CSV table of N, CA and C in Angstrom, one decimal:
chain,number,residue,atom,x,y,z
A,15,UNK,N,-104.8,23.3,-74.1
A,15,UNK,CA,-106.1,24.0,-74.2
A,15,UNK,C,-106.3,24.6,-75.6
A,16,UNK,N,-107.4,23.6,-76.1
A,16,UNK,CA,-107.6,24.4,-77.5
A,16,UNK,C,-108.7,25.6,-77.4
A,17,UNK,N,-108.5,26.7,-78.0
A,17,UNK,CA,-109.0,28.1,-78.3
A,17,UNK,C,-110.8,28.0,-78.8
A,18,UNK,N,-111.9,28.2,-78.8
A,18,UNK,CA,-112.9,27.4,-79.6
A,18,UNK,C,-113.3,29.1,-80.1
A,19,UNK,N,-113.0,29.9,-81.0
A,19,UNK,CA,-113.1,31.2,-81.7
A,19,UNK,C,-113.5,31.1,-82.9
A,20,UNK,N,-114.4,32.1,-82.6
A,20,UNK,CA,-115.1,32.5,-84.2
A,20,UNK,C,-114.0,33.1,-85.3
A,21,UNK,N,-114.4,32.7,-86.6
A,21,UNK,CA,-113.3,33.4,-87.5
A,21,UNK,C,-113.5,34.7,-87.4
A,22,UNK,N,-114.3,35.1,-87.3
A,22,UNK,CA,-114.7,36.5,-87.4
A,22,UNK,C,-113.6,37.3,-86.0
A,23,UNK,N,-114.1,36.4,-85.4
A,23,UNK,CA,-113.1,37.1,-83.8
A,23,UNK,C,-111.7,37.0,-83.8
A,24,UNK,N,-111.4,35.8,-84.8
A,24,UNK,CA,-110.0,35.8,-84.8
A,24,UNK,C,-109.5,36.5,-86.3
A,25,UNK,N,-110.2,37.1,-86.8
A,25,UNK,CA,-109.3,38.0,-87.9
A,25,UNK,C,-109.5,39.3,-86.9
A,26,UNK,N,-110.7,40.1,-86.3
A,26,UNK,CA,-110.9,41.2,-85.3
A,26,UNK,C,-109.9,41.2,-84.6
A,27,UNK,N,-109.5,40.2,-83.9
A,27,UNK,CA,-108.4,39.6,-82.7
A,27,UNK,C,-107.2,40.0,-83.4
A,28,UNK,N,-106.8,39.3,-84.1
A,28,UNK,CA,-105.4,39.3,-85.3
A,28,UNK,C,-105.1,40.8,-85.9
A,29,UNK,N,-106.4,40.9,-86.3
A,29,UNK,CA,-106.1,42.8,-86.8
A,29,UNK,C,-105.7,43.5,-85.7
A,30,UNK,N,-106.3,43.9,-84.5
A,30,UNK,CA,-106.1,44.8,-83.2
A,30,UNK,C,-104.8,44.6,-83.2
A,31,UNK,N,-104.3,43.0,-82.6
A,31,UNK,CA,-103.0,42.9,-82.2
A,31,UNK,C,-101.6,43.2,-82.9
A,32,UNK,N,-101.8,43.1,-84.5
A,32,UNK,CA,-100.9,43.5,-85.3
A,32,UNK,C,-100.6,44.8,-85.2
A,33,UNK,N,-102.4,45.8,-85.7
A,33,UNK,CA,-101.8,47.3,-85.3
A,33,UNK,C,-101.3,47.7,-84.4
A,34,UNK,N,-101.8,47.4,-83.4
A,34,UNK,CA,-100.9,47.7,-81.9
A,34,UNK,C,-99.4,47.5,-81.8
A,35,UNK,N,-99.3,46.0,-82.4
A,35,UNK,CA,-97.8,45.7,-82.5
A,35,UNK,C,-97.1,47.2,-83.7
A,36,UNK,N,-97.3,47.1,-85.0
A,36,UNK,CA,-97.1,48.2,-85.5
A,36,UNK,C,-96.8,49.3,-85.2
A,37,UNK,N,-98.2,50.1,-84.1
A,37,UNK,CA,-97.7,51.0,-83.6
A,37,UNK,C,-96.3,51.8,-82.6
A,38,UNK,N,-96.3,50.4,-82.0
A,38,UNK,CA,-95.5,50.0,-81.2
A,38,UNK,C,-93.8,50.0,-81.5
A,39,UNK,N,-94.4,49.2,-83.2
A,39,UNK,CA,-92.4,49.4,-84.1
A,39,UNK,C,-92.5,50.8,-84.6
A,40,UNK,N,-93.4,51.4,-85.1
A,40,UNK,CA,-93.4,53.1,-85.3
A,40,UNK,C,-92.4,53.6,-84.2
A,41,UNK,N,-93.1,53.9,-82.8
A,41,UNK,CA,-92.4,54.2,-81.9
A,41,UNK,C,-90.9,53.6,-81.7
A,42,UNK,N,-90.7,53.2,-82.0
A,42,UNK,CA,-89.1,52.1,-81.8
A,42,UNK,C,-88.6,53.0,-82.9
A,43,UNK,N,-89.0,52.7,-84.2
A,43,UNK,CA,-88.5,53.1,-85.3
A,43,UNK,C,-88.2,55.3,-84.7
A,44,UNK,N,-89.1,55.3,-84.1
A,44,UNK,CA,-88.8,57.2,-84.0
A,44,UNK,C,-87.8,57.4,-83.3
A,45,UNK,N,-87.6,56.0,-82.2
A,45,UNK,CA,-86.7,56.7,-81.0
A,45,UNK,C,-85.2,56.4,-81.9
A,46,UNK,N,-84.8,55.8,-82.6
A,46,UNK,CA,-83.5,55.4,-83.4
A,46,UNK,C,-83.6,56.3,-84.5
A,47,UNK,N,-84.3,57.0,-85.3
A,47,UNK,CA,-84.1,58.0,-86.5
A,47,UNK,C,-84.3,59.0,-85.7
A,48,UNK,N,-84.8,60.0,-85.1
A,48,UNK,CA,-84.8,61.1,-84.7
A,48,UNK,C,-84.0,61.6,-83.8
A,49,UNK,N,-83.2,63.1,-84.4
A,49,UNK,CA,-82.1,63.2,-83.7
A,49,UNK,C,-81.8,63.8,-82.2
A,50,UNK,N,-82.6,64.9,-82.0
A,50,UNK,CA,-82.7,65.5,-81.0
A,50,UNK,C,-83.4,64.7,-79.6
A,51,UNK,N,-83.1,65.0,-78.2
A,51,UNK,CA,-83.5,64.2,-77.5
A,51,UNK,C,-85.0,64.5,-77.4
A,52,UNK,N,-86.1,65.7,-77.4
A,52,UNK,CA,-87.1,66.0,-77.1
A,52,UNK,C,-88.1,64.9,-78.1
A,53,UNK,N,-87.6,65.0,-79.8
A,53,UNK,CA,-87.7,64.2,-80.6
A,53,UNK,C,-88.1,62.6,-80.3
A,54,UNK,N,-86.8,62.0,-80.0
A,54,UNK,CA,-86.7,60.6,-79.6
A,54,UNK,C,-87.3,60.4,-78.3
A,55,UNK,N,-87.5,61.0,-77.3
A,55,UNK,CA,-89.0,60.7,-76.5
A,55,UNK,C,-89.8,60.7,-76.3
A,56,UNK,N,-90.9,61.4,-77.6
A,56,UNK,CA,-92.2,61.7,-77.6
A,56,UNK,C,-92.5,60.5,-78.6
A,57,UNK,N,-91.8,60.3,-79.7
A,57,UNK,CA,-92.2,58.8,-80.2
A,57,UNK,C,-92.4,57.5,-80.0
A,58,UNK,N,-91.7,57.2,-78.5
A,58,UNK,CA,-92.2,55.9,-77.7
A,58,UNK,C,-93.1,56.3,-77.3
A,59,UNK,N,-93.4,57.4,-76.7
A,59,UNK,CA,-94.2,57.7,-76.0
A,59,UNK,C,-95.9,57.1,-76.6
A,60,UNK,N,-95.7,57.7,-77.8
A,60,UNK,CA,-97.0,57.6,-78.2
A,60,UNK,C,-97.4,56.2,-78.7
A,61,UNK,N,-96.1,55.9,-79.5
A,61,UNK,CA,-96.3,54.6,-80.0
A,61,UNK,C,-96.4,53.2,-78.7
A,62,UNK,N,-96.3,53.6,-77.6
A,62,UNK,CA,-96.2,52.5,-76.7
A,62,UNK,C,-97.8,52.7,-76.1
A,63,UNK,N,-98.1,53.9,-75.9
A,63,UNK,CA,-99.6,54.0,-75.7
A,63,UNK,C,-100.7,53.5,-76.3
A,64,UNK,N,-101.0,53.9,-77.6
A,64,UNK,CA,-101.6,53.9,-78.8
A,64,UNK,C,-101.5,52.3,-78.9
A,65,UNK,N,-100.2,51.9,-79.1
A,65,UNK,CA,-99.9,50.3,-79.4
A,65,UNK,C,-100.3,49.3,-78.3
A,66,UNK,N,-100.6,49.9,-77.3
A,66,UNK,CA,-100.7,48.9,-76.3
A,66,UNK,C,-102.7,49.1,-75.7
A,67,UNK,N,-102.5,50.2,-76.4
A,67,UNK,CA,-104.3,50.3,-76.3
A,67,UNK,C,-105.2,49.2,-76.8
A,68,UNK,N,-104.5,49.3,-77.9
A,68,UNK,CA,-105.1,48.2,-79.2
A,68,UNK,C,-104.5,46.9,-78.6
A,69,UNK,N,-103.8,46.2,-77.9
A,69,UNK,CA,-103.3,44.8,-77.9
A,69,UNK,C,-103.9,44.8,-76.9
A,70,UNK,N,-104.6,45.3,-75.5
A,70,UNK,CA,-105.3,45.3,-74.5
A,70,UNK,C,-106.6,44.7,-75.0
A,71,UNK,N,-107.2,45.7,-76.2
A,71,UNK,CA,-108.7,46.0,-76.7
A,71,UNK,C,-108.7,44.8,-76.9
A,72,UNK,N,-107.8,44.2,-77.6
A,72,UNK,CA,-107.8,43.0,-78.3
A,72,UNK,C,-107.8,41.5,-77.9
A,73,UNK,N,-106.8,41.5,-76.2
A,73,UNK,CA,-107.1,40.6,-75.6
A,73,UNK,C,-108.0,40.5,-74.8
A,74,UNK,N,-108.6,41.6,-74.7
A,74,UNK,CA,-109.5,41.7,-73.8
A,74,UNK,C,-110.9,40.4,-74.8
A,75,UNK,N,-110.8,41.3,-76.1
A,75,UNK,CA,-112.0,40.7,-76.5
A,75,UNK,C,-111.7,39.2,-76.8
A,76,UNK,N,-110.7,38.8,-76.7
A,76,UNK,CA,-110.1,37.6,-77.0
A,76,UNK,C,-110.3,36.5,-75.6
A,77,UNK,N,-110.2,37.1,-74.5
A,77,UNK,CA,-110.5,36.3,-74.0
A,77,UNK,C,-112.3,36.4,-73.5
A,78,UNK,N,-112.5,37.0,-73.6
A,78,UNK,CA,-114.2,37.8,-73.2
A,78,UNK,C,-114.7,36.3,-74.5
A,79,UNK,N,-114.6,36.6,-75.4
A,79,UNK,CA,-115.0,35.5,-76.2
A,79,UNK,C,-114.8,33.9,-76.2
A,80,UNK,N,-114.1,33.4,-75.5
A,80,UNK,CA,-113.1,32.3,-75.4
A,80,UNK,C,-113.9,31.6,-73.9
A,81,UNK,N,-113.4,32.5,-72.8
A,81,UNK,CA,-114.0,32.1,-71.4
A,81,UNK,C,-115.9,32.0,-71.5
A,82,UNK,N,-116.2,33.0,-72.3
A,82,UNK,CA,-117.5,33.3,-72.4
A,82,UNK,C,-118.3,33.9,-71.2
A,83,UNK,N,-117.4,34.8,-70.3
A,83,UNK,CA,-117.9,35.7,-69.7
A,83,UNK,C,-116.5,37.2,-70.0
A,84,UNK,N,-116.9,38.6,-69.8
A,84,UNK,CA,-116.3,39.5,-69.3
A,84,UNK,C,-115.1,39.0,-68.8
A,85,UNK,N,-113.8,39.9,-69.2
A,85,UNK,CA,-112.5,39.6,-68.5
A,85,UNK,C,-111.6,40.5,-68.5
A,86,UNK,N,-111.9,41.5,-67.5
A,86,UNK,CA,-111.5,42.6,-66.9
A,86,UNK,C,-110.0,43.1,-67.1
A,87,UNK,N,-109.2,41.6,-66.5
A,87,UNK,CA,-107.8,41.8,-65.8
A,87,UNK,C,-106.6,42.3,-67.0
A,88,UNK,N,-106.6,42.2,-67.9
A,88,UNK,CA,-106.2,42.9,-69.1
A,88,UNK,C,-106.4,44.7,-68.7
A,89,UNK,N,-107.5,45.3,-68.1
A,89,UNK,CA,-107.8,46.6,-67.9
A,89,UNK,C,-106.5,47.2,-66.8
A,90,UNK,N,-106.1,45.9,-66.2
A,90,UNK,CA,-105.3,46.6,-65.2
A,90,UNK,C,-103.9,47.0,-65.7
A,91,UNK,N,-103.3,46.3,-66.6
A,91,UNK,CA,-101.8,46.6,-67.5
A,91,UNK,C,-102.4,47.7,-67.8
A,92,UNK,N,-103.0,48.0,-68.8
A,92,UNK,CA,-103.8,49.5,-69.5
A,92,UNK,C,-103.4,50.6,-68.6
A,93,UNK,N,-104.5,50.2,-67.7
A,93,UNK,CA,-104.2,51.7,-66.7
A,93,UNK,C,-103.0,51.9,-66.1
A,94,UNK,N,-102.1,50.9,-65.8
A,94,UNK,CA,-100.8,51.2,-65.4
A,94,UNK,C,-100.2,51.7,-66.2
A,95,UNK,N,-100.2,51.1,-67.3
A,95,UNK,CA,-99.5,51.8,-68.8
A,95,UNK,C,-99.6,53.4,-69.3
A,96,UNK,N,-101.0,53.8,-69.0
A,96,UNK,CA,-101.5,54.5,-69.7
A,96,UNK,C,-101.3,55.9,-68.6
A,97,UNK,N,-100.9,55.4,-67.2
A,97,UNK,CA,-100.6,56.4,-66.1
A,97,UNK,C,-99.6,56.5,-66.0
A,98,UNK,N,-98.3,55.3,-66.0
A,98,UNK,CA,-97.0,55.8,-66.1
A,98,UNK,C,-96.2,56.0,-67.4
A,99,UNK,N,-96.7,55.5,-68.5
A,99,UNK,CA,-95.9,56.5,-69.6
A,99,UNK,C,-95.6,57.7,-69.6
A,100,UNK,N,-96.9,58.6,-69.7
A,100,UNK,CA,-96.5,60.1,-69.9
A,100,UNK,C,-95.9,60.4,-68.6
A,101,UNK,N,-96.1,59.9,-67.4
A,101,UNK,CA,-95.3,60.4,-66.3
A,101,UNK,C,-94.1,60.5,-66.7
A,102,UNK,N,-93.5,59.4,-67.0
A,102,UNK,CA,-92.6,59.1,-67.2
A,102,UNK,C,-91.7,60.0,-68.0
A,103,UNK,N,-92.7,60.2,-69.4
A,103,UNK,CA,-91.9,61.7,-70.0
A,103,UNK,C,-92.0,62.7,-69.9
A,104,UNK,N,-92.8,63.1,-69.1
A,104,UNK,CA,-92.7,64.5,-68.3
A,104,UNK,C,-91.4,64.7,-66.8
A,105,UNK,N,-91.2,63.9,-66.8
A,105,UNK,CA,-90.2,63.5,-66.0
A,105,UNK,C,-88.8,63.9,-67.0
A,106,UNK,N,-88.6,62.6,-67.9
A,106,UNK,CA,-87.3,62.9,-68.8
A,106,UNK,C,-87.1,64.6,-69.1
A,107,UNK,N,-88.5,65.1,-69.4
A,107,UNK,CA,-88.6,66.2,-70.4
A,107,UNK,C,-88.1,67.1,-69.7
A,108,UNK,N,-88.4,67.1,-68.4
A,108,UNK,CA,-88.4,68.4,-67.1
A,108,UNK,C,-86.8,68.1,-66.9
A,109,UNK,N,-86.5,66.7,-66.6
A,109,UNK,CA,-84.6,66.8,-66.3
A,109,UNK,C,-84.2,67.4,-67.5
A,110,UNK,N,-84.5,67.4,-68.6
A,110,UNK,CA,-84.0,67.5,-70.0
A,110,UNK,C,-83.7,69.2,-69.9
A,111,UNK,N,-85.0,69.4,-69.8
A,111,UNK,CA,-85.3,71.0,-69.4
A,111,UNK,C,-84.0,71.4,-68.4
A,112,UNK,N,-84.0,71.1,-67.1
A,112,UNK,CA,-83.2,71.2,-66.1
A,112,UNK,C,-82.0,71.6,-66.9
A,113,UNK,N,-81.5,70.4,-67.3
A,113,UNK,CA,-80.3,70.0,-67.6
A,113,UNK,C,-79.6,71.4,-68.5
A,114,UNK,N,-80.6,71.4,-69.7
A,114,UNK,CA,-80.2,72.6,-70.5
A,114,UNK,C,-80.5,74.0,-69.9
A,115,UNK,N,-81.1,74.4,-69.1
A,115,UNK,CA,-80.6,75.4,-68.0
A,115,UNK,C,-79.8,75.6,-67.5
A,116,UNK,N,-79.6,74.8,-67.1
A,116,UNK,CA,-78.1,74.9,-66.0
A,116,UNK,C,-76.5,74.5,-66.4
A,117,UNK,N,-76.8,73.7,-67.3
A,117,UNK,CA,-75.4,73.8,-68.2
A,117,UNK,C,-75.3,75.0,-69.0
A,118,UNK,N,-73.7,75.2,-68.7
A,118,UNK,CA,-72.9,76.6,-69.9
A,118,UNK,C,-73.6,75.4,-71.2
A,119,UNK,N,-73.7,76.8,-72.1
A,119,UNK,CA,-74.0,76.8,-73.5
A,119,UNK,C,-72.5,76.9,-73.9
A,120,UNK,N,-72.0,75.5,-75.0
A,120,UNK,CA,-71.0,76.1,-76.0
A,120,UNK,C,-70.8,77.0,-76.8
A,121,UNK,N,-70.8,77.9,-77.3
A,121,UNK,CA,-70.7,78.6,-78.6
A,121,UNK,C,-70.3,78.4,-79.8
A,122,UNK,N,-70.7,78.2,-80.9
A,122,UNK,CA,-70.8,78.2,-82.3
A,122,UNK,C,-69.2,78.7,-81.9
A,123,UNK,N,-68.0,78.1,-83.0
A,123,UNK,CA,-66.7,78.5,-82.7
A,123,UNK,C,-65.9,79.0,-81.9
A,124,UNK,N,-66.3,78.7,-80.5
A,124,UNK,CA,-65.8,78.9,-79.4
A,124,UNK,C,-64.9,77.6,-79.0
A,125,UNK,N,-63.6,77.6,-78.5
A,125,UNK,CA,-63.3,76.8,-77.8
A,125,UNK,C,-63.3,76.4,-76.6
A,126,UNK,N,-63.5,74.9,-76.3
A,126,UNK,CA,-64.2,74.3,-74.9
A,126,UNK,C,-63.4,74.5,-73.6
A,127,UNK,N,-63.9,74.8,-72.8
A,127,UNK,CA,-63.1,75.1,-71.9
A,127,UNK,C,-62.1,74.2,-71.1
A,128,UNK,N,-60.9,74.7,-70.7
A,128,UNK,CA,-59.9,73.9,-70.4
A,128,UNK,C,-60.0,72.5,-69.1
């Protein structure tokens, strides 16, 4: 099946899906340089949203153009995406939370217990 797309739609198409891709290595790139855990989970976070906004937008219009009617089914990844991400790190964040409550704190030149 060959594609029958306007140039115009296919640099529009091409641009969305790069930035999205981009945003997407940003987030990658935060969770591996940032040291702390609160840190390295807010940067997928965003970068998987953000990045995946734009590759939705993108296919969407990609196929909307192509079929030559409206094409919705792209909207459904989105919403799934866009509802269980943050769940998701509000979740991590709150065990995270938990976790450092409830564990002894070491002390700065203290030795660990036996």
């Amino acid at each position: 099946m060959t594609a029958n797309l306007p140039t115009w739609a296919a640099v529009v198409v091409g641009l969305l899906i790069l930035a999205g891709a981009a945003l997407s290595l940003l987030g990658a790139v935060g969770l591996c340089t940032f040291k702390t855990f609160y840190e390295r989970v807010h940067a997928p976070t965003l970068g998987a949203t953000l990045g995946m906004g734009l590759i939705v937008i993108g296919s969407i219009l990609f196929f909307t153009i192509v079929e030559g009617r409206f094409m919705p089914r792209e909207l459904l990844i989105g919403v799934f995406l866009t509802v269980t991400t943050p769940v998701t790190l509000i979740l991590l964040a709150r065990a995270a939370l938990f976790r450092d409550r409830t564990e002894p704190q070491e002390k700065q030149g203290a030795a660990p217990p036996p």
